[in-house]
GROMACS .gro file of C-alpha atoms in nm:
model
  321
    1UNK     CA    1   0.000   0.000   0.000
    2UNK     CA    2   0.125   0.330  -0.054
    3UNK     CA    3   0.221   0.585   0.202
    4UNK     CA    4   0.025   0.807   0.244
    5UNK     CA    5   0.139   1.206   0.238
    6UNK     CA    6   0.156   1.426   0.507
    7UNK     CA    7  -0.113   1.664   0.513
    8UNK     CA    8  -0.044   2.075   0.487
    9UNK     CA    9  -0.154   2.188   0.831
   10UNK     CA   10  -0.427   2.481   0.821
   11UNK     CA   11  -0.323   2.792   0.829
   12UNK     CA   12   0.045   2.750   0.713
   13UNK     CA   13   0.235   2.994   0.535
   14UNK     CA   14   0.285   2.942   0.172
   15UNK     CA   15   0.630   3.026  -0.027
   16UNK     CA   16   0.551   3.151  -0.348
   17UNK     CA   17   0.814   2.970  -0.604
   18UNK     CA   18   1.084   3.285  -0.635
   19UNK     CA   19   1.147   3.196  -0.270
   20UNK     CA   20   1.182   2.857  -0.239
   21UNK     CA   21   1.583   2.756  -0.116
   22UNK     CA   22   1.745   2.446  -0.225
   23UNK     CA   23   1.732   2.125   0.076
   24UNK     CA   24   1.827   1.791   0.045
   25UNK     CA   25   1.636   1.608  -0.236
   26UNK     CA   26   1.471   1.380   0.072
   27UNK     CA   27   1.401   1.656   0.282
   28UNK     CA   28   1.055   1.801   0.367
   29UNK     CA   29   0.965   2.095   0.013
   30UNK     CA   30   0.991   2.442   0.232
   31UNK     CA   31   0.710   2.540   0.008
   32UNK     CA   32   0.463   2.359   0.280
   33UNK     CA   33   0.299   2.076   0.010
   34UNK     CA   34   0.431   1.823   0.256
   35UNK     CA   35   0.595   1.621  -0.003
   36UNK     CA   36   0.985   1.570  -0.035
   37UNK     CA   37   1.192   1.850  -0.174
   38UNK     CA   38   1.258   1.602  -0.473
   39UNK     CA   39   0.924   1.513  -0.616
   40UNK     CA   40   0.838   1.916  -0.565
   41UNK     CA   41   1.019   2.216  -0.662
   42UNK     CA   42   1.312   1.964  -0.696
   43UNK     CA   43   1.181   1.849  -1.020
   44UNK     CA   44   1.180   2.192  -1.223
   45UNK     CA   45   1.520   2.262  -1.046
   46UNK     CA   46   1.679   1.900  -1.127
   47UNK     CA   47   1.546   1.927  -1.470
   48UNK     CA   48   1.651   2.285  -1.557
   49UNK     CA   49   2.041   2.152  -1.476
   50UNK     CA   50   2.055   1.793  -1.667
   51UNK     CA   51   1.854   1.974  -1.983
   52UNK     CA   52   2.093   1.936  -2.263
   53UNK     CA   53   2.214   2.260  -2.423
   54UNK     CA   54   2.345   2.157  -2.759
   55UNK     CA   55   2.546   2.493  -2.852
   56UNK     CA   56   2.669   2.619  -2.482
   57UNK     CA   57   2.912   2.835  -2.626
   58UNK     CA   58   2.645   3.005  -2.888
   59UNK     CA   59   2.720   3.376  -2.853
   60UNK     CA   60   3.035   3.426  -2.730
   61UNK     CA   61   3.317   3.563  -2.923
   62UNK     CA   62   3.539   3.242  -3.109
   63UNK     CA   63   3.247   2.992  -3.022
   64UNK     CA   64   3.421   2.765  -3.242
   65UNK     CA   65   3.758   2.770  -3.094
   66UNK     CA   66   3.585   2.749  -2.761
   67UNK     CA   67   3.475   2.427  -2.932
   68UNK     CA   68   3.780   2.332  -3.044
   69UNK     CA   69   3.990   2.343  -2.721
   70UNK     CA   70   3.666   2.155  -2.537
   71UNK     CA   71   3.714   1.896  -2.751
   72UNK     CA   72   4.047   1.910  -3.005
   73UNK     CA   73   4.322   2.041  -2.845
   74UNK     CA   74   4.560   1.907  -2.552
   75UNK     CA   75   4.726   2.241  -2.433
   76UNK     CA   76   4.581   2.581  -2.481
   77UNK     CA   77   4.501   2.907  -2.297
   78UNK     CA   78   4.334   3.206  -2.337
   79UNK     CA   79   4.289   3.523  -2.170
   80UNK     CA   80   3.939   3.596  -2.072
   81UNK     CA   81   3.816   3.936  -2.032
   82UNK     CA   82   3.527   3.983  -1.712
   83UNK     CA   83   3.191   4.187  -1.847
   84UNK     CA   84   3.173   4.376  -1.492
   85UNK     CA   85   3.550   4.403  -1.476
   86UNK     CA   86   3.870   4.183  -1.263
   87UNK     CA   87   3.762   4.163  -0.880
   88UNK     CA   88   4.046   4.338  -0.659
   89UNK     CA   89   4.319   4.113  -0.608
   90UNK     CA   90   4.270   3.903  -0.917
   91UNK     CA   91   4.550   4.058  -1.214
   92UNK     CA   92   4.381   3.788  -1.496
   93UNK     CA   93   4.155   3.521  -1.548
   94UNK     CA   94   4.268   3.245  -1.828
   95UNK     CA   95   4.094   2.979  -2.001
   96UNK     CA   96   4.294   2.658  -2.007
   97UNK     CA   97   4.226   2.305  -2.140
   98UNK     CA   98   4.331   2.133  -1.833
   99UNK     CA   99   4.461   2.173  -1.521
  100UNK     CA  100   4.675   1.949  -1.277
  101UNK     CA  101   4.482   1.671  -1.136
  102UNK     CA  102   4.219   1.754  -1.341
  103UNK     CA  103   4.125   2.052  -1.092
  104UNK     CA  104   3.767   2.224  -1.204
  105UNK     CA  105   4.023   2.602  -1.182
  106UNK     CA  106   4.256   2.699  -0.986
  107UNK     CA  107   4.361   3.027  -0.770
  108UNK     CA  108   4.750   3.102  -0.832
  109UNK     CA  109   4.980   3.229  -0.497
  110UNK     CA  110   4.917   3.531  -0.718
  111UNK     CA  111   4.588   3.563  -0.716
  112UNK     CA  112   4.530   3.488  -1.123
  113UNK     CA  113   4.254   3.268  -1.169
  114UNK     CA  114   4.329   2.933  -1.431
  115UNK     CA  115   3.970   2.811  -1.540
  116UNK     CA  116   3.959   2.469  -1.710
  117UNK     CA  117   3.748   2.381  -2.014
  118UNK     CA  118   3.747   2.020  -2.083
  119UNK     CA  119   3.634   1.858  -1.707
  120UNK     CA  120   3.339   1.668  -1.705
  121UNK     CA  121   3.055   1.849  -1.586
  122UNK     CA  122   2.771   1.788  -1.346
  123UNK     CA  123   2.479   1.949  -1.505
  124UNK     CA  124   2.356   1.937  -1.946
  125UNK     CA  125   2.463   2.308  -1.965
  126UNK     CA  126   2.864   2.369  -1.975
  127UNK     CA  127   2.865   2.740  -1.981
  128UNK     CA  128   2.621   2.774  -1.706
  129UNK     CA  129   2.880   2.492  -1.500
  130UNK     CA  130   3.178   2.690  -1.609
  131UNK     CA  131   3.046   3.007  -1.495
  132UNK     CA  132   2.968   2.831  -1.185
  133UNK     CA  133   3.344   2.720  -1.101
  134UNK     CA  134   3.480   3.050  -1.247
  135UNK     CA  135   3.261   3.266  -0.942
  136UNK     CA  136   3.417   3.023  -0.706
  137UNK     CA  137   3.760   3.061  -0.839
  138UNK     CA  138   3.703   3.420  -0.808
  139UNK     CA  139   3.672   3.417  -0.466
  140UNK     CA  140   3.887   3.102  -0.368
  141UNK     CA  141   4.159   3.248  -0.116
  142UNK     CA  142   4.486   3.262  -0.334
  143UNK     CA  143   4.695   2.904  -0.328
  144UNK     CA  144   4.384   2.711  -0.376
  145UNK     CA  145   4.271   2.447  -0.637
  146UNK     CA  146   3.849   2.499  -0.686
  147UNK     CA  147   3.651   2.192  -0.659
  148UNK     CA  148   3.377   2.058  -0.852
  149UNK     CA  149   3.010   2.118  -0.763
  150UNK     CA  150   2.694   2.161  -0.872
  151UNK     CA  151   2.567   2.486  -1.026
  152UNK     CA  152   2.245   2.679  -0.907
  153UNK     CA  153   1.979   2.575  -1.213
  154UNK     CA  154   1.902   2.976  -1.208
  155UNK     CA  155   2.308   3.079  -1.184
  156UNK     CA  156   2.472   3.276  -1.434
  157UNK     CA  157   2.578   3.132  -1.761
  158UNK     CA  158   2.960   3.234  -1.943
  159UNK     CA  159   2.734   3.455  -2.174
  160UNK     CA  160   2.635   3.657  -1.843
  161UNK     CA  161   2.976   3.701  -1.679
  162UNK     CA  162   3.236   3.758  -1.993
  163UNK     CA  163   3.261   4.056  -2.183
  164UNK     CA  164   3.051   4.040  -2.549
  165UNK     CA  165   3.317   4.264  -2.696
  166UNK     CA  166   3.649   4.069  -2.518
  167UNK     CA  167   3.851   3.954  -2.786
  168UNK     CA  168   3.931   3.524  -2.796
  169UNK     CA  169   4.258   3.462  -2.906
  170UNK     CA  170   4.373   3.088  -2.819
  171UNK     CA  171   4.768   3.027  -2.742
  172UNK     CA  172   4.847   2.662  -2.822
  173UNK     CA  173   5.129   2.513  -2.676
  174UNK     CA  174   5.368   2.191  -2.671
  175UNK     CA  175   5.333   2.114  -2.369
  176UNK     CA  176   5.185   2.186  -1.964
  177UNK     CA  177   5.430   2.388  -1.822
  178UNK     CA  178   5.235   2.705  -1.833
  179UNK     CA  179   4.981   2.520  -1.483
  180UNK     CA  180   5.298   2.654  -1.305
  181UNK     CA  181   5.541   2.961  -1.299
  182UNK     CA  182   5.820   2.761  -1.222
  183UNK     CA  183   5.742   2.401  -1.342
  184UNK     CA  184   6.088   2.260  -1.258
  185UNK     CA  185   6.009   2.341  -0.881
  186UNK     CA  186   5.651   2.186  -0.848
  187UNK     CA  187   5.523   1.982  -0.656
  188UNK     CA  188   5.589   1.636  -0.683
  189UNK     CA  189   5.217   1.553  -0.720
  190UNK     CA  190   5.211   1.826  -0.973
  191UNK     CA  191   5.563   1.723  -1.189
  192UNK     CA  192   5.403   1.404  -1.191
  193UNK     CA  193   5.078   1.497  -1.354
  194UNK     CA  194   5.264   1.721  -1.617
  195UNK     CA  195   5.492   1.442  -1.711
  196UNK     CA  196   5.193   1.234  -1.803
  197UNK     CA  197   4.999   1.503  -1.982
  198UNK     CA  198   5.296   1.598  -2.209
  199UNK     CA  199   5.374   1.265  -2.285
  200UNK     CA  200   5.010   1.232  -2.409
  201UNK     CA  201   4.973   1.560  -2.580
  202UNK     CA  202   4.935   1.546  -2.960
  203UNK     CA  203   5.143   1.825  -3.117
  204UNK     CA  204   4.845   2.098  -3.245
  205UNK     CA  205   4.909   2.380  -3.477
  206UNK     CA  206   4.636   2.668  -3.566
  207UNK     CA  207   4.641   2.836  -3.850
  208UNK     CA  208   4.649   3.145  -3.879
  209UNK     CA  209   4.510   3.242  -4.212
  210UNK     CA  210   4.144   3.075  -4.127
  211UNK     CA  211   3.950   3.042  -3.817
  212UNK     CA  212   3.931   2.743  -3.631
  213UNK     CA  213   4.097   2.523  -3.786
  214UNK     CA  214   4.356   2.313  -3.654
  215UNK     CA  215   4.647   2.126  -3.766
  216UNK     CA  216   4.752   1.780  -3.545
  217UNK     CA  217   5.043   1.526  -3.620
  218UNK     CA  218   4.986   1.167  -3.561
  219UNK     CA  219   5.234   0.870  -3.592
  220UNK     CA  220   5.036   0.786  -3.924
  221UNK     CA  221   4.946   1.090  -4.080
  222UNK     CA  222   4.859   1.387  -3.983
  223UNK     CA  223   4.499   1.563  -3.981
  224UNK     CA  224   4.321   1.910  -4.046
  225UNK     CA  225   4.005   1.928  -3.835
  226UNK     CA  226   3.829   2.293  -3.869
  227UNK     CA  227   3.534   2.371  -3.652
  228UNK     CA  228   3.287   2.538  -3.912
  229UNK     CA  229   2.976   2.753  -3.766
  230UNK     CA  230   2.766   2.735  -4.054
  231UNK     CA  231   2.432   2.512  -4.004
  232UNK     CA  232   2.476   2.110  -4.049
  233UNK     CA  233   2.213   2.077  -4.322
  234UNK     CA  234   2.365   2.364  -4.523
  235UNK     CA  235   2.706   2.288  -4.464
  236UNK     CA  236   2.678   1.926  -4.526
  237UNK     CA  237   2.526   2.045  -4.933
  238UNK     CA  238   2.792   2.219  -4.924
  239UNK     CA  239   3.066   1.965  -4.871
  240UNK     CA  240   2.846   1.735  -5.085
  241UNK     CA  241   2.879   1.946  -5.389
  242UNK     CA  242   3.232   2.007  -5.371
  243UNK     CA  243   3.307   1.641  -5.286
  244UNK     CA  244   3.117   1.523  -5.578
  245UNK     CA  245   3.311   1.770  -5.761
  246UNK     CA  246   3.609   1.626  -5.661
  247UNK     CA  247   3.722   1.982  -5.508
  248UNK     CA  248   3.659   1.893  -5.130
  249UNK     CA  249   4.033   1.807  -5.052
  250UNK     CA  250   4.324   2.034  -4.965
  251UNK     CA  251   4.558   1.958  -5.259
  252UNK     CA  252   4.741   1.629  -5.325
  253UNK     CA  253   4.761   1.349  -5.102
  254UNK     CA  254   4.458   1.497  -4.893
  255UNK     CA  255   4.122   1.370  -4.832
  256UNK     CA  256   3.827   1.491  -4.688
  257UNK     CA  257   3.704   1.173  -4.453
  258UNK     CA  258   3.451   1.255  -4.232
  259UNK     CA  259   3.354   1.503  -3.961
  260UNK     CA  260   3.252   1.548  -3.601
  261UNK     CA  261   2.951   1.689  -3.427
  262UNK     CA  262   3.023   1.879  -3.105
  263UNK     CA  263   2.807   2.110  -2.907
  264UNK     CA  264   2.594   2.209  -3.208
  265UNK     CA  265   2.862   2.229  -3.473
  266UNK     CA  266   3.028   2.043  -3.755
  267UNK     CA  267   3.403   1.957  -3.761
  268UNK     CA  268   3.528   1.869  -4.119
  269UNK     CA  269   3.812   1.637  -4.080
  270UNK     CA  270   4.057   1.554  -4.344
  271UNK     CA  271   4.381   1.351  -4.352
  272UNK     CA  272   4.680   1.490  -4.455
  273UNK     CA  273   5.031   1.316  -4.558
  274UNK     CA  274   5.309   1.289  -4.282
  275UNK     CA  275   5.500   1.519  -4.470
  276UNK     CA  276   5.236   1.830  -4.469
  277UNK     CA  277   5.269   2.080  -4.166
  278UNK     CA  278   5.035   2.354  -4.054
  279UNK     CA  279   5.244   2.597  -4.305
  280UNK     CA  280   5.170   2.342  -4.586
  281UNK     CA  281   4.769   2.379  -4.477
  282UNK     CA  282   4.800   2.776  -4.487
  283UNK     CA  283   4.725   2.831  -4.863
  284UNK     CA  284   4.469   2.523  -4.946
  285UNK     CA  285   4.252   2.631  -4.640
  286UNK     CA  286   4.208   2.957  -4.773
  287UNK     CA  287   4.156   2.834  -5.158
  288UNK     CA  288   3.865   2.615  -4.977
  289UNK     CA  289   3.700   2.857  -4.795
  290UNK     CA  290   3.652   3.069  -5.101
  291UNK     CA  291   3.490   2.723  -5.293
  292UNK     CA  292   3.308   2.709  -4.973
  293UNK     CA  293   3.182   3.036  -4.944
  294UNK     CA  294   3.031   2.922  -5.307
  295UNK     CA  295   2.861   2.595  -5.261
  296UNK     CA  296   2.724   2.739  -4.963
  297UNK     CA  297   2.549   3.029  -5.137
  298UNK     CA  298   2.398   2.736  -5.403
  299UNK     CA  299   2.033   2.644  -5.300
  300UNK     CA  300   1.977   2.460  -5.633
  301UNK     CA  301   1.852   2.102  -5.547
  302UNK     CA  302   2.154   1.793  -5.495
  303UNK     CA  303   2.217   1.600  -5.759
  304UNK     CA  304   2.208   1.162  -5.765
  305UNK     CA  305   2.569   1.159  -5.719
  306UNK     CA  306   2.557   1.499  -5.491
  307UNK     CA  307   2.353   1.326  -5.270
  308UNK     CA  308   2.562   1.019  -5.292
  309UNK     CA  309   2.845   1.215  -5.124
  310UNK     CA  310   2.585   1.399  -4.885
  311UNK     CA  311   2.515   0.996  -4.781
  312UNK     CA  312   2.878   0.921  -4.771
  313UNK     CA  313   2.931   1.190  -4.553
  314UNK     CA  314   2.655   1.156  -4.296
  315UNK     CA  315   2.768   0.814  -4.248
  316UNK     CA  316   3.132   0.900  -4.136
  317UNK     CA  317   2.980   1.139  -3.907
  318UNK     CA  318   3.064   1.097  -3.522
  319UNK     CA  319   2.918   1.276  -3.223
  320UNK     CA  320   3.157   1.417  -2.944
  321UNK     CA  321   2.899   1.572  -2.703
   0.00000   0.00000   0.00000
């Protein structure tokens, strides 16, 4: 048999919703229904933070190289400019890819706040989660890593907190040493965790005459993958009509072989030889974005074999988040 519910007592005062706090899921609702926190306002709050937001970074300046360093590249920062402002006694905020043991941000002897971009995240919205840690970090005493936790469903999003205008300018590097001023006199915990991420990192180039794309050396070959912010449907005629063409490669030896999906944008991946660097990439890139820019501006129907290579394409296509 069911349990039955507590009953409201007569006479009890009544929260409207904009003041209802946060309790333990099992706890009593302070709203007065009687029921558990949980299976009351709970619900709208738990929903609001698993919700999936597909394109977290949609309006900030460089969403696709936010994208990129989420999900592409091993060791990056960037310098982050505050809407409202630094907070006194905090000379910078940066945007990194990771941190030491995989700390959420970190608080520098300093006072210089490191925020990382590719932890896993508690709730379906990254920016709101990021924003989250970042307020922390902000007020972390200086000297202190920031933990992971879960952010208010109505908190602040990156959107709110960064600057529309701030410019987003990514610095990739070789390696980790930049998590400490002086890495050769870390701690040991620390030396050890930098030692493992260099040996993992996969040297990254971006160029500089496109945006958001990204050169990466493998043992094999090595691979172009260029975070486009152009709609999937549209940019996957596109690709269709220039790979039926036979113009969807960057020049000889390279082929156009798939493409990612990640937070709400494509990623057009293409192998490369061994023997092509980022330098190599600088001039093809460009000649494609201007056959780009064309298909793109095409709305005349796909052909058989158009659509053929729209199929082909769609089928090598791989989901990151």
């Amino acid at each position: 048999m069911a349990k039955k519910r507590p009953q409201t007592k007569a006479g009890k005062q009544q929260l409207r919703d904009g003041e209802i706090p946060v309790v333990g899921a099992r706890e009593p609702c302070p709203c007065g229904s009687g029921r558990r926190y949980k299976a009351c306002h709970g619900r709208a709050a738990a929903h609001a933070v698993t919700e999936l937001v597909h394109r977290p970074f949609e309006g900030l300046t460089g969403e696709c190289d936010w994208v990129a360093l989420r999900e592409l590249v091993p060791a990056a920062t960037v310098a982050l400019t505050l809407k409202d402002g630094l907070p006194e006694g905090v000379p910078s905020v940066t945007l990194a890819t990771v941190l030491p043991m995989a700390w959420p941000a970190l608080r520098r002897d300093d006072g210089s706040v490191l925020l990382a971009l590719q932890n896993d995240t508690p709730s379906g919205d990254l920016s709101r989660d990021l924003a989250a840690t970042l307020r922390r970090a902000l007020d972390a005493e200086p000297g202190a890593p920031v933990a992971g936790e879960r952010a208010p469903a109505d908190g602040p999003r990156l959107q709110d907190l960064l600057a529309p205008d701030g410019a987003f300018e990514p610095a990739i590097h070789s390696g980790f040493e930049f998590w400490v001023p002086d890495a050769e006199n870390a701690a040991p915990e620390v030396s050890a965790s930098l030692a493992r991420a260099n040996e993992a990192a996969i040297p990254t180039t971006r160029l500089v005459g496109v945006d958001a794309a990204y050169w990466c050396e493998t043992p094999e070959k090595n691979h172009l993958r260029w975070v486009m912010p152009h709609p999937e449907e549209q940019l996957l005629d596109a690709l269709a009509r220039l790979h039926a063409a036979g113009t969807s490669s960057l020049g000889e030896g390279t082929r156009l072989v798939g493409s990612f999906r990640a937070h709400g944008l494509m990623v057009p991946v293409w192998d490369l030889p061994s023997t092509m660097g980022a330098e190599d990439c600088e001039k093809p890139a460009a000649e494609f974005v201007e056959r780009l820019t064309a298909a793109l501006a095409s709305d005349a129907p796909l052909s058989a074999e158009e659509r053929r290579a729209r199929g082909g394409l769609t089928n090598r296509q791989v989901t990151l988040s």
